[in-house]
Tab-separated table of C-alpha atoms and ligand atoms in Angstrom:
chain	number	residue	atom	x	y	z
A	1	MET	CA	-2.702	52.186	9.407
A	2	ASN	CA	-2.778	48.565	10.570
A	3	GLU	CA	-0.922	47.128	13.529
A	4	LYS	CA	2.159	46.384	11.458
A	5	SER	CA	2.480	49.899	10.066
A	6	PRO	CA	4.797	52.279	11.812
A	7	ILE	CA	3.284	54.666	14.289
A	8	SER	CA	3.433	58.104	12.690
A	9	ILE	CA	4.061	61.552	14.145
A	10	LEU	CA	3.788	64.898	12.364
A	11	PHE	CA	5.223	68.059	13.925
A	12	VAL	CA	3.680	71.298	12.691
A	13	CYS	CA	4.663	74.977	13.001
A	14	LEU	CA	4.102	78.020	10.797
A	15	GLY	CA	7.046	77.990	8.390
A	16	ASN	CA	8.416	74.438	8.843
A	17	ILE	CA	11.926	75.880	9.001
A	18	CYS	CA	12.527	76.391	12.752
A	19	ARG	CA	10.437	74.622	15.390
A	20	SER	CA	8.907	71.623	13.629
A	21	PRO	CA	12.076	70.442	11.817
A	22	MET	CA	13.861	70.754	15.175
A	23	ALA	CA	11.138	68.648	16.813
A	24	GLU	CA	11.532	66.113	14.004
A	25	ALA	CA	15.291	65.902	14.645
A	26	VAL	CA	14.906	65.604	18.436
A	27	MET	CA	12.280	62.863	18.149
A	28	SER	CA	14.281	61.020	15.473
A	29	LYS	CA	17.281	60.890	17.785
A	30	LEU	CA	15.179	59.737	20.754
A	31	THR	CA	13.552	56.939	18.749
A	32	GLU	CA	16.938	55.864	17.439
A	33	GLN	CA	18.354	55.782	20.978
A	34	SER	CA	15.354	53.707	22.101
A	35	GLY	CA	15.703	51.220	19.239
A	36	LEU	CA	12.307	52.303	17.873
A	37	ARG	CA	13.403	53.990	14.668
A	38	ASP	CA	11.690	51.447	12.400
A	39	LYS	CA	8.474	51.497	14.464
A	40	ILE	CA	7.915	55.244	14.401
A	41	TYR	CA	7.690	57.379	11.259
A	42	ILE	CA	8.393	61.070	11.858
A	43	ASP	CA	7.805	64.089	9.614
A	44	SER	CA	7.144	67.828	9.885
A	45	ALA	CA	5.151	70.454	7.988
A	46	GLY	CA	4.176	74.130	8.108
A	47	THR	CA	0.672	75.570	8.132
A	48	SER	CA	2.028	78.063	5.563
A	49	GLY	CA	3.867	77.324	2.347
A	50	TYR	CA	6.114	80.415	2.651
A	51	HIS	CA	9.314	78.374	2.746
A	52	GLN	CA	8.281	75.368	0.653
A	53	GLY	CA	11.328	73.289	-0.378
A	54	GLU	CA	13.809	75.146	1.844
A	55	LEU	CA	16.203	73.607	4.341
A	56	ALA	CA	15.637	74.599	7.976
A	57	ASP	CA	16.694	78.128	8.963
A	58	SER	CA	20.506	78.328	9.219
A	59	ARG	CA	20.281	79.575	12.840
A	60	MET	CA	18.129	76.612	13.842
A	61	ARG	CA	20.541	74.249	12.075
A	62	HIS	CA	23.502	75.897	13.828
A	63	PHE	CA	22.078	75.636	17.333
A	64	GLY	CA	20.769	72.158	16.601
A	65	GLN	CA	24.205	71.011	15.511
A	66	ILE	CA	25.745	72.312	18.747
A	67	ARG	CA	23.360	69.985	20.639
A	68	GLY	CA	24.071	67.056	18.325
A	69	TYR	CA	21.125	67.273	15.928
A	70	GLN	CA	21.297	67.332	12.161
A	71	LEU	CA	18.366	69.036	10.456
A	72	LEU	CA	18.037	67.642	6.956
A	73	SER	CA	14.358	68.044	6.124
A	74	ARG	CA	12.911	70.370	3.481
A	75	ALA	CA	9.907	72.558	4.250
A	76	ARG	CA	6.488	71.538	3.030
A	77	GLN	CA	2.973	72.735	3.700
A	78	LEU	CA	0.492	70.771	5.800
A	79	GLU	CA	-2.216	69.186	3.642
A	80	ALA	CA	-5.582	67.611	4.409
A	81	SER	CA	-4.284	64.142	3.487
A	82	ASP	CA	-1.875	64.360	6.455
A	83	PHE	CA	-4.831	63.798	8.795
A	84	GLU	CA	-5.300	60.293	7.434
A	85	LYS	CA	-1.588	59.521	7.273
A	86	PHE	CA	-0.489	60.518	10.763
A	87	ASP	CA	-1.470	59.185	14.195
A	88	TYR	CA	-0.191	62.144	16.234
A	89	ILE	CA	-0.187	65.730	14.938
A	90	LEU	CA	1.611	68.202	17.184
A	91	GLY	CA	1.306	71.987	16.851
A	92	MET	CA	3.860	74.246	18.498
A	93	ASP	CA	1.552	77.061	19.605
A	94	ASP	CA	-2.149	77.980	19.747
A	95	SER	CA	-2.079	79.652	16.358
A	96	ASN	CA	-0.689	76.464	14.795
A	97	ILE	CA	-3.454	74.457	16.493
A	98	THR	CA	-6.129	76.861	15.190
A	99	ASN	CA	-4.755	76.580	11.654
A	100	ILE	CA	-4.482	72.784	11.833
A	101	LEU	CA	-8.087	72.537	13.040
A	102	LEU	CA	-9.238	74.828	10.200
A	103	LEU	CA	-7.961	72.266	7.700
A	104	ASP	CA	-9.880	69.494	9.476
A	105	HIS	CA	-13.100	70.614	7.769
A	106	LYS	CA	-15.297	67.842	9.059
A	107	ASP	CA	-13.882	67.809	12.600
A	108	LYS	CA	-12.890	64.188	12.092
A	109	PHE	CA	-9.353	64.222	13.406
A	110	LYS	CA	-9.507	66.384	16.549
A	111	ASN	CA	-8.397	63.488	18.731
A	112	LYS	CA	-5.049	63.287	16.880
A	113	ILE	CA	-4.183	66.960	17.355
A	114	PHE	CA	-2.160	68.097	20.368
A	115	LYS	CA	-0.083	71.059	21.479
A	116	MET	CA	3.557	70.128	21.943
A	117	THR	CA	3.881	71.742	25.361
A	118	ASP	CA	1.025	69.610	26.725
A	119	PHE	CA	3.755	66.979	27.058
A	120	CYS	CA	6.295	69.107	28.924
A	121	SER	CA	7.349	67.575	32.206
A	122	THR	CA	10.045	69.982	33.456
A	123	SER	CA	9.573	73.069	31.287
A	124	GLN	CA	6.838	75.519	32.325
A	125	ALA	CA	6.295	76.682	28.733
A	126	ASP	CA	2.710	76.970	27.495
A	127	PHE	CA	3.761	76.993	23.839
A	128	VAL	CA	6.962	76.722	21.785
A	129	PRO	CA	7.769	80.376	20.981
A	130	ASP	CA	8.483	81.265	17.363
A	131	PRO	CA	12.218	82.143	17.285
A	132	TYR	CA	12.254	83.491	13.713
A	133	TYR	CA	12.293	87.231	14.465
A	134	GLY	CA	14.109	87.036	17.804
A	135	GLY	CA	17.664	86.628	19.080
A	136	THR	CA	19.829	83.547	19.373
A	137	GLY	CA	18.460	82.663	22.822
A	138	GLY	CA	15.121	81.868	21.206
A	139	PHE	CA	16.605	78.982	19.246
A	140	GLU	CA	18.197	77.425	22.328
A	141	ASN	CA	14.910	77.825	24.192
A	142	VAL	CA	13.108	75.952	21.397
A	143	ILE	CA	15.524	73.024	21.771
A	144	ASP	CA	15.139	72.989	25.580
A	145	ILE	CA	11.336	72.804	25.327
A	146	LEU	CA	11.416	70.208	22.558
A	147	GLU	CA	13.882	67.910	24.334
A	148	ASP	CA	11.570	67.886	27.358
A	149	SER	CA	8.276	67.481	25.480
A	150	CYS	CA	9.539	64.924	22.931
A	151	ALA	CA	10.814	62.658	25.706
A	152	SER	CA	7.401	62.669	27.413
A	153	LEU	CA	5.559	62.263	24.124
A	154	LEU	CA	7.659	59.217	23.310
A	155	ASP	CA	6.874	57.761	26.753
A	156	LYS	CA	3.147	58.230	26.073
A	157	ILE	CA	3.430	56.570	22.653
A	158	LYS	CA	5.408	53.655	24.099
A	159	GLN	CA	2.713	53.124	26.729
A	160	GLU	CA	-0.185	53.465	24.292
A	161	HIS	CA	1.294	51.050	21.775
A	162	LYS	CA	3.025	48.745	24.275
A	163	ILE	CA	6.353	49.052	22.497
B	201	LIG	P1	8.667	78.292	12.349
B	201	LIG	O1	9.252	79.801	12.329
B	201	LIG	O2	7.160	78.421	12.255
B	201	LIG	O3	9.123	77.769	13.660
B	201	LIG	O4	9.273	77.606	11.145
B	201	LIG	C1	8.923	80.730	11.341
B	201	LIG	C2	9.603	80.725	10.150
B	201	LIG	C3	9.309	81.657	9.175
B	201	LIG	C4	8.326	82.615	9.411
B	201	LIG	C5	7.629	82.610	10.602
B	201	LIG	C6	7.928	81.673	11.566
B	201	LIG	N1	8.026	83.587	8.409
B	201	LIG	O5	7.193	84.457	8.681
B	201	LIG	O6	8.611	83.553	7.326
């Protein structure tokens, strides 16, 4: 990436159908609202390929829509080439971080890898809980945590890149 390339962010969870596509939608909206849409490239991926090619989970899309987010992405699996392509790689929980680091065979990209909740400013969450096997409250909780952490992450990126 040179200085003219967009800054790039990759959100990562296990299946790429609940948490990371939601993070992608929240951050896309925030960058649009800040007039930074063309400066920041945003994508998401799963550490597994279980749901490759699928739209986000219908429950995540439903609760996202209620909050004004449209989830349009299709699931894909994280690949080693993503480490070169992206400037910030955000895992949703410790297991995601472990699996991301396992793909970084030569330990070259550690400084790009963060846990999403490290950026929380109001939420006390230590990770973004997987809502897949739980009730509807889990999906709303995911959005609450992501709205908080994405806002702070965007502030950090704006400061770091003076944009
Ligand atoms: P996500 O949620 O990692 O937030 O997309 C999950 C989706 C699917 C499965 C697990 C977690 N699954 O086991 O199929």
